[in-house]
Coordinates of C-alpha atoms in Angstrom, one line a residue:
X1 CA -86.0 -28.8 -154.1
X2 CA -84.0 -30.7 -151.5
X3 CA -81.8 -33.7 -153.5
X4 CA -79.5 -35.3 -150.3
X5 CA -79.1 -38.3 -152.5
X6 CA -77.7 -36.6 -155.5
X7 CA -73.4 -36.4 -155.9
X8 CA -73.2 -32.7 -157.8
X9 CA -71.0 -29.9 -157.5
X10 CA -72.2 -28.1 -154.6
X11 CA -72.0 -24.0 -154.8
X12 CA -71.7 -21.5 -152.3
X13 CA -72.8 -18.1 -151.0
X14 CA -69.9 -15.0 -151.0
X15 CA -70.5 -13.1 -147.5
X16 CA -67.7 -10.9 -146.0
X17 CA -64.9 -11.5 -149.5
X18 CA -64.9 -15.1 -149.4
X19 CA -66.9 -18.2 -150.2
X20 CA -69.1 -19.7 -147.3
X21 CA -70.9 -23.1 -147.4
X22 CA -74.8 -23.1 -147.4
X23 CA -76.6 -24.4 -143.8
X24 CA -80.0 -24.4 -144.9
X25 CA -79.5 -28.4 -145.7
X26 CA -81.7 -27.1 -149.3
X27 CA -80.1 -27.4 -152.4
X28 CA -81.5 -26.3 -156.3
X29 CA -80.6 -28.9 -159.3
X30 CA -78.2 -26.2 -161.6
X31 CA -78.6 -28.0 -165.4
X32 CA -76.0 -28.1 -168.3
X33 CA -78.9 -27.4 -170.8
X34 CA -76.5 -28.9 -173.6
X35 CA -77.0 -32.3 -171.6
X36 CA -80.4 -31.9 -170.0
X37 CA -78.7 -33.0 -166.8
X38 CA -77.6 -31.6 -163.3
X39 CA -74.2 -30.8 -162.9
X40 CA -74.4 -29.1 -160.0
X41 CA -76.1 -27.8 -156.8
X42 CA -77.0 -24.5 -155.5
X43 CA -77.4 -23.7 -151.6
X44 CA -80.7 -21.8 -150.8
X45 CA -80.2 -19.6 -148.1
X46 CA -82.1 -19.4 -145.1
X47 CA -83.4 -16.3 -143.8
X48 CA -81.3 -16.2 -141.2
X49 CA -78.5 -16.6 -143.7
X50 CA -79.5 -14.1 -145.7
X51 CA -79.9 -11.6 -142.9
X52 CA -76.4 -12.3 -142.0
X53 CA -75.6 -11.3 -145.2
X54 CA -77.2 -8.1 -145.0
X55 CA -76.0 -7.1 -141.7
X56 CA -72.6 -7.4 -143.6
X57 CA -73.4 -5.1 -146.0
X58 CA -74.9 -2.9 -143.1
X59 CA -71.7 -3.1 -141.3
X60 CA -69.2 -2.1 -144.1
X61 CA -72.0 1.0 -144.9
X62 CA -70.4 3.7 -142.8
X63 CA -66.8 3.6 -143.9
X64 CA -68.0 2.4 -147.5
X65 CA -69.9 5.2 -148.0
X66 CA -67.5 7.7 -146.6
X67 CA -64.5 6.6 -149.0
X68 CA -64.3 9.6 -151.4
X69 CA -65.6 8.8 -154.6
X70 CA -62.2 8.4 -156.6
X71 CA -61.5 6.2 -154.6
X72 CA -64.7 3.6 -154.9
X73 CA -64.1 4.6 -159.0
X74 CA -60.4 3.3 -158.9
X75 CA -62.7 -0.2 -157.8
X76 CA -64.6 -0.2 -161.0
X77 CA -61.4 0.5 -163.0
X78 CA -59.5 -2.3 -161.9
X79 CA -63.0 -4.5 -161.9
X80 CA -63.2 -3.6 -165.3
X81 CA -59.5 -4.6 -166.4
X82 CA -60.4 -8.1 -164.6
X83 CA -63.8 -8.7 -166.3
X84 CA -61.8 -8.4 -169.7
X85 CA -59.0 -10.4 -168.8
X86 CA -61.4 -13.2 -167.4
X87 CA -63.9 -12.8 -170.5
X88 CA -63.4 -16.6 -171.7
X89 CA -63.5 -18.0 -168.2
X90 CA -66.9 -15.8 -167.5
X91 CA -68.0 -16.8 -170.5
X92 CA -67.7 -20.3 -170.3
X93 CA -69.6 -20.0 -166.9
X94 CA -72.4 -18.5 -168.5
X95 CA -72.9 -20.9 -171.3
X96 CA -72.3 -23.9 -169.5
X97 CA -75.3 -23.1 -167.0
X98 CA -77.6 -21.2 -169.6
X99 CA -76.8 -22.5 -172.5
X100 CA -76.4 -19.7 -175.0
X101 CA -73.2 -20.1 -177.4
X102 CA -70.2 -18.1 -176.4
X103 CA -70.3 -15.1 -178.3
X104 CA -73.5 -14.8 -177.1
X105 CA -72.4 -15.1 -173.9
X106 CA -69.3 -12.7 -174.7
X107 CA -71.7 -10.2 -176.2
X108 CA -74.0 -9.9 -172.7
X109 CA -70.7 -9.5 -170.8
X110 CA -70.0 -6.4 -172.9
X111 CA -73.1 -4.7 -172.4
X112 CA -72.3 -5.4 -167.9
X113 CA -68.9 -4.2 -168.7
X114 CA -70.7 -1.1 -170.4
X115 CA -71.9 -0.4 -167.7
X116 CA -69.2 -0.5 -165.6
X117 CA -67.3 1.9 -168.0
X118 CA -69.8 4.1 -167.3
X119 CA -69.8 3.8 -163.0
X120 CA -65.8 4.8 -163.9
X121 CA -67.2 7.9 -164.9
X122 CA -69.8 8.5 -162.1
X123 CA -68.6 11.4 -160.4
X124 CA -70.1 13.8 -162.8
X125 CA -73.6 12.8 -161.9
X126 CA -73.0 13.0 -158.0
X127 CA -71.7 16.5 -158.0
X128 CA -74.9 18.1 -157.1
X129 CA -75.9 21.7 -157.8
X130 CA -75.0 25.1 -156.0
X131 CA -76.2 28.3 -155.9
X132 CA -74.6 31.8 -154.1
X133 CA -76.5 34.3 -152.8
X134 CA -80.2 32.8 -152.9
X135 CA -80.8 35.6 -150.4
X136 CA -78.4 38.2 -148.6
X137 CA -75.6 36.1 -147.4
X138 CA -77.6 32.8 -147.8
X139 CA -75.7 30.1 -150.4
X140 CA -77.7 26.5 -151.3
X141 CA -76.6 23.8 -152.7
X142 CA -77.8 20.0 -153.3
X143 CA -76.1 17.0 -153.0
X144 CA -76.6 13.3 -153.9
X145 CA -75.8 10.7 -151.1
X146 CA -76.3 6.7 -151.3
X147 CA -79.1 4.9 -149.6
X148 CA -77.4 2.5 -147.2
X149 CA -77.8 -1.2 -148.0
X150 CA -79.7 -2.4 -151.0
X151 CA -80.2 -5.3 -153.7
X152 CA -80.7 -6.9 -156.4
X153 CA -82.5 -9.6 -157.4
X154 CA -81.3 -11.2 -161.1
X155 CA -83.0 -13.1 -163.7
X156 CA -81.4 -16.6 -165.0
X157 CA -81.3 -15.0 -168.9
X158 CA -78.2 -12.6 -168.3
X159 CA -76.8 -14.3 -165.2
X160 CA -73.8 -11.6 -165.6
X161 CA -75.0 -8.2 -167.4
X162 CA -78.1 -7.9 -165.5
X163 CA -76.3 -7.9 -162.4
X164 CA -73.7 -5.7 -164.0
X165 CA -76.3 -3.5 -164.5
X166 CA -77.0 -3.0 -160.8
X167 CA -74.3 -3.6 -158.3
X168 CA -71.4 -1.2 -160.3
X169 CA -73.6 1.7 -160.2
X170 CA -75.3 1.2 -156.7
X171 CA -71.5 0.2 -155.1
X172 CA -70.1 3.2 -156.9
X173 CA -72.6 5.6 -155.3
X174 CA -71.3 4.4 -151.6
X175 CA -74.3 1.8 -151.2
X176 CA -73.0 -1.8 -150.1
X177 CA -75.3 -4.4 -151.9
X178 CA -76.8 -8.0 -151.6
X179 CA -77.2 -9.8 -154.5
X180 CA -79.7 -12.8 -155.0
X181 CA -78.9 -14.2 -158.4
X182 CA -81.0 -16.9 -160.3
X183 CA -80.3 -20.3 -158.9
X184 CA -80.4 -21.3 -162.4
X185 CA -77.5 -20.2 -163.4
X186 CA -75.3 -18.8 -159.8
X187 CA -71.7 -19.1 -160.8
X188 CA -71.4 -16.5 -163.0
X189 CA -72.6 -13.9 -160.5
X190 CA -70.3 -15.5 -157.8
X191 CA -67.5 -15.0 -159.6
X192 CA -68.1 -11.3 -160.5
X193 CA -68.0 -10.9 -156.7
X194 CA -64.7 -12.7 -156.2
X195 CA -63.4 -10.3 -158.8
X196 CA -64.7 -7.3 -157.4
X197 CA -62.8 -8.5 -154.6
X198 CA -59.6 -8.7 -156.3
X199 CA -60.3 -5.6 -157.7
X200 CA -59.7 -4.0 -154.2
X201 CA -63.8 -3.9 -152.8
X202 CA -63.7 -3.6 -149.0
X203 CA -65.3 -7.0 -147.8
X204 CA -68.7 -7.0 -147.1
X205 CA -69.1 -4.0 -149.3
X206 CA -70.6 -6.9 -152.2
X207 CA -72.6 -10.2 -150.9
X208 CA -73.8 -13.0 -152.7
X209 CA -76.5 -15.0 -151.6
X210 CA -78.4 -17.9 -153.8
X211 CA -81.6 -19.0 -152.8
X212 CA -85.7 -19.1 -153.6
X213 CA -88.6 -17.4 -152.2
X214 CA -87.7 -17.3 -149.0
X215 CA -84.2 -15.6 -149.6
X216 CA -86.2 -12.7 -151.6
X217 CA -88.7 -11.9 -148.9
X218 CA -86.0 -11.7 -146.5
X219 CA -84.3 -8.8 -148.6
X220 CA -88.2 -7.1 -149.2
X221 CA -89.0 -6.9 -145.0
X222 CA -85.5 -7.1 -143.5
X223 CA -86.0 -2.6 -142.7
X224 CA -82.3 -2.5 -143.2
X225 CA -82.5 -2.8 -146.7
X226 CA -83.3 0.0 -148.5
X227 CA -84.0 -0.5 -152.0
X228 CA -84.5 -3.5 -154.5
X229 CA -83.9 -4.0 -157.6
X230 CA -85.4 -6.5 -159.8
X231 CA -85.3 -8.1 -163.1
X232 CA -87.6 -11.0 -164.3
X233 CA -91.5 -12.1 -165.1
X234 CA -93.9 -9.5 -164.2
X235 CA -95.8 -11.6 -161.5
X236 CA -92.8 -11.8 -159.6
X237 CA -91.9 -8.5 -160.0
X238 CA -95.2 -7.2 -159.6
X239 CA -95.4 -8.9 -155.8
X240 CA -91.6 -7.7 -155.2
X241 CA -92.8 -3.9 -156.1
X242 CA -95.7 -4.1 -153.6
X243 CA -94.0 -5.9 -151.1
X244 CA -90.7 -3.8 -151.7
X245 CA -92.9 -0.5 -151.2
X246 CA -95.4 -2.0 -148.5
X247 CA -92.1 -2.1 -146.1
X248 CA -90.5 1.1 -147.0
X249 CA -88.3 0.5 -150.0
X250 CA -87.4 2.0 -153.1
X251 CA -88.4 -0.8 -156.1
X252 CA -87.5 -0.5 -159.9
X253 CA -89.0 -4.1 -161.2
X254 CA -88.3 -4.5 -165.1
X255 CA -91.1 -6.8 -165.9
X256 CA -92.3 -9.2 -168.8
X257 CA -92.6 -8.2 -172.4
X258 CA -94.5 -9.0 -175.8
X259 CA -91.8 -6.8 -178.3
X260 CA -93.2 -6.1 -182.0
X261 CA -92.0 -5.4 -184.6
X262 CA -93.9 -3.4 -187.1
X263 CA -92.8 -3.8 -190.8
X264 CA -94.2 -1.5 -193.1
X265 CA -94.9 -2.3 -197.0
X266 CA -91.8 -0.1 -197.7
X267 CA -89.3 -1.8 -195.5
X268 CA -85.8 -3.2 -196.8
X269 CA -87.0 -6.7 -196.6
X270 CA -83.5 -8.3 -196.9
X271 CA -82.8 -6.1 -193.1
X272 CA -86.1 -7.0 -191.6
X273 CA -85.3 -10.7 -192.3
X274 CA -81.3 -10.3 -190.9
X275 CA -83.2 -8.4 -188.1
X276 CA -85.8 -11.0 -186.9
X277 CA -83.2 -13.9 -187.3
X278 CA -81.3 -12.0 -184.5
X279 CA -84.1 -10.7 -182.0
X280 CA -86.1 -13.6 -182.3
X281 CA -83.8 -16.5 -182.2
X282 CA -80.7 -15.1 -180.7
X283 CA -79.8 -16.3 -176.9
X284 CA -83.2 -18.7 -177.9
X285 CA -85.7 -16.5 -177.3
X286 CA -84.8 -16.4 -173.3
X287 CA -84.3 -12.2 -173.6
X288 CA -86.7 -9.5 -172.4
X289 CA -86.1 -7.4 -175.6
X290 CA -86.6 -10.2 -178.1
X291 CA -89.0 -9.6 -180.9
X292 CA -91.8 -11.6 -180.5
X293 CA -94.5 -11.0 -182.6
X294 CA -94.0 -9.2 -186.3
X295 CA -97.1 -7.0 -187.1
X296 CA -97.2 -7.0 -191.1
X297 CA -99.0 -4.1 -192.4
X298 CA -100.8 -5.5 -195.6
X299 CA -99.9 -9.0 -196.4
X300 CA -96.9 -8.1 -199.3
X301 CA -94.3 -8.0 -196.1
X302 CA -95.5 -11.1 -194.1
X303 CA -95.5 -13.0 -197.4
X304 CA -91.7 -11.1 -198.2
X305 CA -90.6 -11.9 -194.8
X306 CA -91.4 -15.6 -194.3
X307 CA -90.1 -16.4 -198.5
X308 CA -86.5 -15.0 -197.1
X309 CA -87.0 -16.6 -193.5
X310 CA -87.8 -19.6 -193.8
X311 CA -84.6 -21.0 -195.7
X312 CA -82.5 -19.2 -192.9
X313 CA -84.2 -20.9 -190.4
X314 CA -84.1 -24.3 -192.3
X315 CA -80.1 -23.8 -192.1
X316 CA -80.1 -22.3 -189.0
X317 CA -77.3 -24.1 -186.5
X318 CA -79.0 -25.1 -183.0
X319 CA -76.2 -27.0 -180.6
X320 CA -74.4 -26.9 -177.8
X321 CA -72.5 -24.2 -177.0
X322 CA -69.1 -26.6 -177.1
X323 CA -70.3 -26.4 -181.4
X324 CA -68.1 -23.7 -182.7
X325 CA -70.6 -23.5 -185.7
X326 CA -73.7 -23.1 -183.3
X327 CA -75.6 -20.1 -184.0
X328 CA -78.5 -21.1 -180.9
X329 CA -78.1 -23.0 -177.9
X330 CA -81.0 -25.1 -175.6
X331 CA -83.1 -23.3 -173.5
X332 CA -82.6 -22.8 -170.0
X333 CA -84.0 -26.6 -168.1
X334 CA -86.6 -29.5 -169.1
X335 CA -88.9 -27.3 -167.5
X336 CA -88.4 -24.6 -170.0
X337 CA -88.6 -26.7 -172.9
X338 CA -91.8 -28.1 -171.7
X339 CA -93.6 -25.0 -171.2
X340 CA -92.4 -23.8 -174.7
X341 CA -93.4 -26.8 -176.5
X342 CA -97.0 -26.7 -174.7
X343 CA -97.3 -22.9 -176.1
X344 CA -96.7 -24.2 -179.6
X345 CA -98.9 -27.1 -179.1
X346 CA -101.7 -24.2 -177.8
X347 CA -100.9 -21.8 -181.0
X348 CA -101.8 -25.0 -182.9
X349 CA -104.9 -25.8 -180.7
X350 CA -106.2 -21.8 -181.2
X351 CA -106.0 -21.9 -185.1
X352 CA -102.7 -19.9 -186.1
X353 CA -100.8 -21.4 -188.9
X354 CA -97.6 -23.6 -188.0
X355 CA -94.9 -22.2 -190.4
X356 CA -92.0 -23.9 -188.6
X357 CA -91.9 -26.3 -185.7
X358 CA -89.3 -26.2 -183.0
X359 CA -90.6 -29.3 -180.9
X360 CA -88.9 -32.5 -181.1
X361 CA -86.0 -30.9 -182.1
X362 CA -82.8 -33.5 -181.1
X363 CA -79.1 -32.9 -181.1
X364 CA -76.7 -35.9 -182.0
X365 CA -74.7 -36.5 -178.9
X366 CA -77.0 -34.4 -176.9
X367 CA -80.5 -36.2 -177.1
X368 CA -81.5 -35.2 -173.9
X369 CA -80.4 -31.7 -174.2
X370 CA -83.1 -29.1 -173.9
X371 CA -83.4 -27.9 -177.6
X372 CA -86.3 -26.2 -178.7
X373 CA -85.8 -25.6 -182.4
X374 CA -86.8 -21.7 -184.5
X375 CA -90.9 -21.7 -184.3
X376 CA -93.1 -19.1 -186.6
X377 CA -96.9 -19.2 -186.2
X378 CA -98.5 -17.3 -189.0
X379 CA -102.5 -16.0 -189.1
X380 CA -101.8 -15.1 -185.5
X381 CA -104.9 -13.3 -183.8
X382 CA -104.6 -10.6 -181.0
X383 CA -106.7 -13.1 -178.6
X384 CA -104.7 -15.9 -178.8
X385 CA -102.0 -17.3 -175.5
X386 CA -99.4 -17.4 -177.8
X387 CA -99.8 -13.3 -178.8
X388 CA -101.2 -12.4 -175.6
X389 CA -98.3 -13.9 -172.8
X390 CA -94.8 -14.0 -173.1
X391 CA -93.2 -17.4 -174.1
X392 CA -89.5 -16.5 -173.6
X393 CA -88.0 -19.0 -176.0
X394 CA -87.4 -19.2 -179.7
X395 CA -91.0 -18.7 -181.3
X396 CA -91.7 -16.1 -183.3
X397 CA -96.0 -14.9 -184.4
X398 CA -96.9 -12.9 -187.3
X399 CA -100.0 -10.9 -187.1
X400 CA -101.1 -9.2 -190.3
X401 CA -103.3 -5.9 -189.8
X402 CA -104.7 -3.7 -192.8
X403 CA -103.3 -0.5 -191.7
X404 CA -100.5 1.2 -190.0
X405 CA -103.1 2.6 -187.5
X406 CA -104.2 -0.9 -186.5
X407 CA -100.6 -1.7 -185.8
X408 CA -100.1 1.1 -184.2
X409 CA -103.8 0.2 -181.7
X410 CA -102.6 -3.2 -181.2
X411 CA -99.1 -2.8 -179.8
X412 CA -100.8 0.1 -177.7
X413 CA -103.1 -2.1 -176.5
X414 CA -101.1 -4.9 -175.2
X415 CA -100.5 -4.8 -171.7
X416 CA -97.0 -5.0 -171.7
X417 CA -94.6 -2.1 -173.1
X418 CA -91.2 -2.9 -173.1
X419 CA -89.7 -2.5 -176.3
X420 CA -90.7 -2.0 -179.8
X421 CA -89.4 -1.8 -183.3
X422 CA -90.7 -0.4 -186.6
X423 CA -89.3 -1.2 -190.1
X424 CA -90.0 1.5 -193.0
X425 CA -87.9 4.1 -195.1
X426 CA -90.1 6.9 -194.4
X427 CA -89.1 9.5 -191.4
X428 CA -92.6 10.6 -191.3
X429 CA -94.1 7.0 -190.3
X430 CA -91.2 6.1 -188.4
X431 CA -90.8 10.0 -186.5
X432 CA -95.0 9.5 -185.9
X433 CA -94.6 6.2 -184.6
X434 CA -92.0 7.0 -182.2
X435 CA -94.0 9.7 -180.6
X436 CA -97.7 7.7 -180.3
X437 CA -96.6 4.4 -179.0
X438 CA -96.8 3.5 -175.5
X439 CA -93.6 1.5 -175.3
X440 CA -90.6 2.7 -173.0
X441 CA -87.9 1.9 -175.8
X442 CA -88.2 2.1 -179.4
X443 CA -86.2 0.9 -182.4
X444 CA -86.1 2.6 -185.8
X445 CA -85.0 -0.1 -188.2
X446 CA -82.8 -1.5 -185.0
X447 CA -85.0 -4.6 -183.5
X448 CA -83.4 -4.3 -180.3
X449 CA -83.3 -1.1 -178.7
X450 CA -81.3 -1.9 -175.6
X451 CA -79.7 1.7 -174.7
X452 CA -76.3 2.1 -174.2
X453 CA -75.3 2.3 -170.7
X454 CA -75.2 6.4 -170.5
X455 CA -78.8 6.1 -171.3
X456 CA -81.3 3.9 -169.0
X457 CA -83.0 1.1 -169.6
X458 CA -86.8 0.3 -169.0
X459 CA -90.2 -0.1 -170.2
X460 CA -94.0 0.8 -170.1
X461 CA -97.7 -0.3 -168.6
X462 CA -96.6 -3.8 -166.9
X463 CA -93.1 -4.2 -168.0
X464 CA -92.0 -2.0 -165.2
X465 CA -92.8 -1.2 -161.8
X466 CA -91.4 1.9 -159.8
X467 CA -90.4 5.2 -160.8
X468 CA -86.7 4.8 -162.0
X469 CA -85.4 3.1 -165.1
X470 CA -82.5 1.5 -164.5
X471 CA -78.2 2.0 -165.0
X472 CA -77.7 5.3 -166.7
X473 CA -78.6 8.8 -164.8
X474 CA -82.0 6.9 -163.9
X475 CA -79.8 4.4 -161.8
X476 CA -77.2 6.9 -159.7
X477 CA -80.9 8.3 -158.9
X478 CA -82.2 5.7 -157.9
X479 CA -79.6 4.6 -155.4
X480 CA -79.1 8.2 -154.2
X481 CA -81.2 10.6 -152.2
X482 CA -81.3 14.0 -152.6
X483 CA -80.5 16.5 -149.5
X484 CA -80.4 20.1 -150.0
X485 CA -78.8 22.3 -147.9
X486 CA -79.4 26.2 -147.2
X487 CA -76.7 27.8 -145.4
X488 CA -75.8 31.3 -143.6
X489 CA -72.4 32.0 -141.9
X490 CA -72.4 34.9 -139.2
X491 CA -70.6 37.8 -139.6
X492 CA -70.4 41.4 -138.1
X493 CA -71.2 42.9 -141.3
X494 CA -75.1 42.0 -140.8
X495 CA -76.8 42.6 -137.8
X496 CA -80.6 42.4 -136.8
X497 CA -82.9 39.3 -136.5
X498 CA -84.7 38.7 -139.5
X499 CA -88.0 37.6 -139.9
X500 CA -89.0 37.0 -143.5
X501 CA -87.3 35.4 -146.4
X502 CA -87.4 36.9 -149.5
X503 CA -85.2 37.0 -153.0
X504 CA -82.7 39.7 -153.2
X505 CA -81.9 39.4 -149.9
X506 CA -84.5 42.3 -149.2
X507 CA -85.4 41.8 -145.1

């Protein structure tokens, strides 16, 4: 949305290692959510701006990609060195534009700076494979090169770990990257880049561009891109995949989700009810891997749950993120909170029981601050909006089944498969339900299964689109391509022209 008239702190782009002013005369409102109220403003780039940024990255490809890889390593060593002496100031950006309180903020930047631990490391996955003597003087061998110029496209929930999670690992396997951040929340990812910078990357090699619709289908036709990566709601991510692909590109989209958890009658009740507190109300809901809906096998463990939870959520600190003491921050922008209230106000209208109500919630010296306070709808039935679609805030349904199998039918059954937990002290249940359900990560007694970063991350049915997970082996995969090469030096010790090909080297 174009505000002229507005006086804010006006962003930037980061093309070629340095900050560059937006030309597009289009700016996006960037909210303190604490306040409810613009603070600053966010160039959207034009597509000629964003092409310029990609012929950048295309231009810094050839010697980027030829720099041995202990070289583009010693980069992620140094990047990660700077991401831990900048922690506060990173976090600070974070929270001020998200809203999430700082150790929650601190906490996300781990998990990035996970993953760039592990890029350190990445020469062991591009080493390829060899073989001597396929056939009589023939050796072959594989080896994994990068793609060219690719990029990401990040959500506004982890404005620095999701990025993390893609440029380290695409940068480190000789790609040069574009990334389009959310213009929620840009100044976070902006600063990563001036730090990679610092941290010795060839410019060009990393680009920042902010921008809205028409920055992203710049990246999916411009043919010099070469893959996308995507994090965010599933209708976007859906259109980027068959864009992405319908021009040529490689697409890993990690979609929407609907997490449950499953809690079994023999569950420790006292960690279910520490569990929920964090996957449900932690970062406020706004999380991909948040538990969303508790499946209660009988009614003994809904009725257990909500006795222990509904005193923690009655204490439970909401504030800004300036509040020491605050355990949950606002939600993202007004628009957020809107949309969240109207989903409690439609549980309401579709008959599930209102344990706790979030709306209205107000925060002394932050009145218009977008605070949504800890929902739980009860009595929640598979057909309502509020099970069916993802909500991303702080609002938590309980659906109560008669049997593990129903539970098990019911989280198969929902369209989206991102991540799931189950609750019980029996290995049989627990190994059984790991093996049926059709959810790409699952949590024994954890309620967030978010791999570590040697492992990949991504989900099922429409929580994912494309072929590759993403960080972890699955990511140097997916921004590599495989070449195989079959080779036969001459010597005078063979002789003859041969006209087959067989094992053993038998002509």
């Amino acid at each position: 949305m174009k505000h002229e008239s507005i006086d804010r702190a006006k962003l930037h782009h980061y093309v070629g290692g340095q900050k560059v002013d937006g030309r597009s005369g289009r700016f996006g409102d960037v909210y303190n959510p604490a306040l409810g109220a613009v603070m600053k403003q966010v160039p959207l780039a034009s597509e000629q701006e964003v092409k310029q940024a990609i012929q950048a990255a295309a231009d810094a490809f050839p010697a980027w990609s030829a720099t041995p890889v202990g070289r583009r390593v010693q980069v992620m060593y140094n990047f990660r060195e700077l991401i831990r002496k900048h922690m506060d100031e990173l976090a600070r950006l974070v929270s001020s534009e998200h809203g999430k309180t700082i150790e929650d903020a601190k906490g996300s930047i781990t998990r990035g700076l996970e993953v760039v631990e592990f890029c350190c490391g990445i020469p062991q996955l591009l080493k390829g494979e060899y073989s001597a003597s396929v056939a009589d003087g023939v050796d072959s061998w594989g080896m994994r090169q990068p793609l060219g110029v690719c990029a990401g496209i990040t959500p506004f929930n982890f404005p620095a770990m999701v990025p993390m999670w893609m440029f380290p690992v695409a940068i480190a396997c000789g790609n040069t990257f574009v990334l389009k951040p959310s213009e929620r929340d840009p100044s976070c990812p902006l600063r990563l880049a001036e730090l990679m910078t610092e941290a010795g990357l060839p410019e060009n090699v990393l680009n920042v561009v902010n921008g809205d619709k028409e920055a992203v289908d710049t990246l999916l036709t411009d043919p010099r891109v070469q893959a996308i990566s995507f994090v965010g709601s599933t209708p976007v991510g859906e259109y980027i995949y068959h864009q992405g692909t319908a021009h040529n590109k490689r697409v890993q989209a990690l979609c929407g989700a609907k997490n449950h958890m499953v809690v079994m009658p023999d569950a420790d009740m006292q960690q279910a009810t520490d569990a929920v507190m964090g996957a449900a109300y932690g970062s406020a809901g706004e999380r991909c891997m948040a538990i969303s809906v508790v499946v209660s096998v009988g009614n003994e463990p809904a009725d257990a749950l909500l006795e222990k939870l509904t005193p923690r959520l009655d204490a439970l600190k909401v504030g800004p993120y300036t509040d020491e003491n605050a355990e949950m921050g606002p939600v993202v922008t007004p628009d957020a909170k809107n949309r969240i209230e109207s989903y409690i106000d439609k549980g309401m209208e579709e008959g599930a029981i209102l344990v706790r109500d979030g709306r209205g919630l107000q925060i002394a010296g932050h009145e218009l601050g977008c605070f949504v306070g800890a929902t739980i709808f009860d009595h929640v039935k598979t057909d309502m909006s509020i099970y069916r679609e993802e909500i991303f805030g702080p609002v938590l349904c309980i659906v109560r089944v008669e049997s593990y199998e129903e539970a098990v039918r019911i989280v198969n059954e929902h369209e989206f498969g991102n991540g799931t937990a189950i609750f019980t002290k029996d290995g049989d249940t627990a190994r059984d339900y790991c093996n049926r359900i059709q959810i790409g990560m699952v949590g024994v007694n954890v309620p967030i299964p978010v791999p570590m970063a040697y492992h990949s991350f991504g989900g099922w049915k429409r929580s994912l689109f494309g072929d590759h997970a993403i960080h972890g082996p699955e990511g140097v995969r997916f921004y590599t391509k495989l070449k195989t090469i079959t080779s036969r030096w001459p010597s005078g010790i063979r002789a003859g022209a041969v006209f087959n090909f067989r094992q053993g080297g038998e002509h």
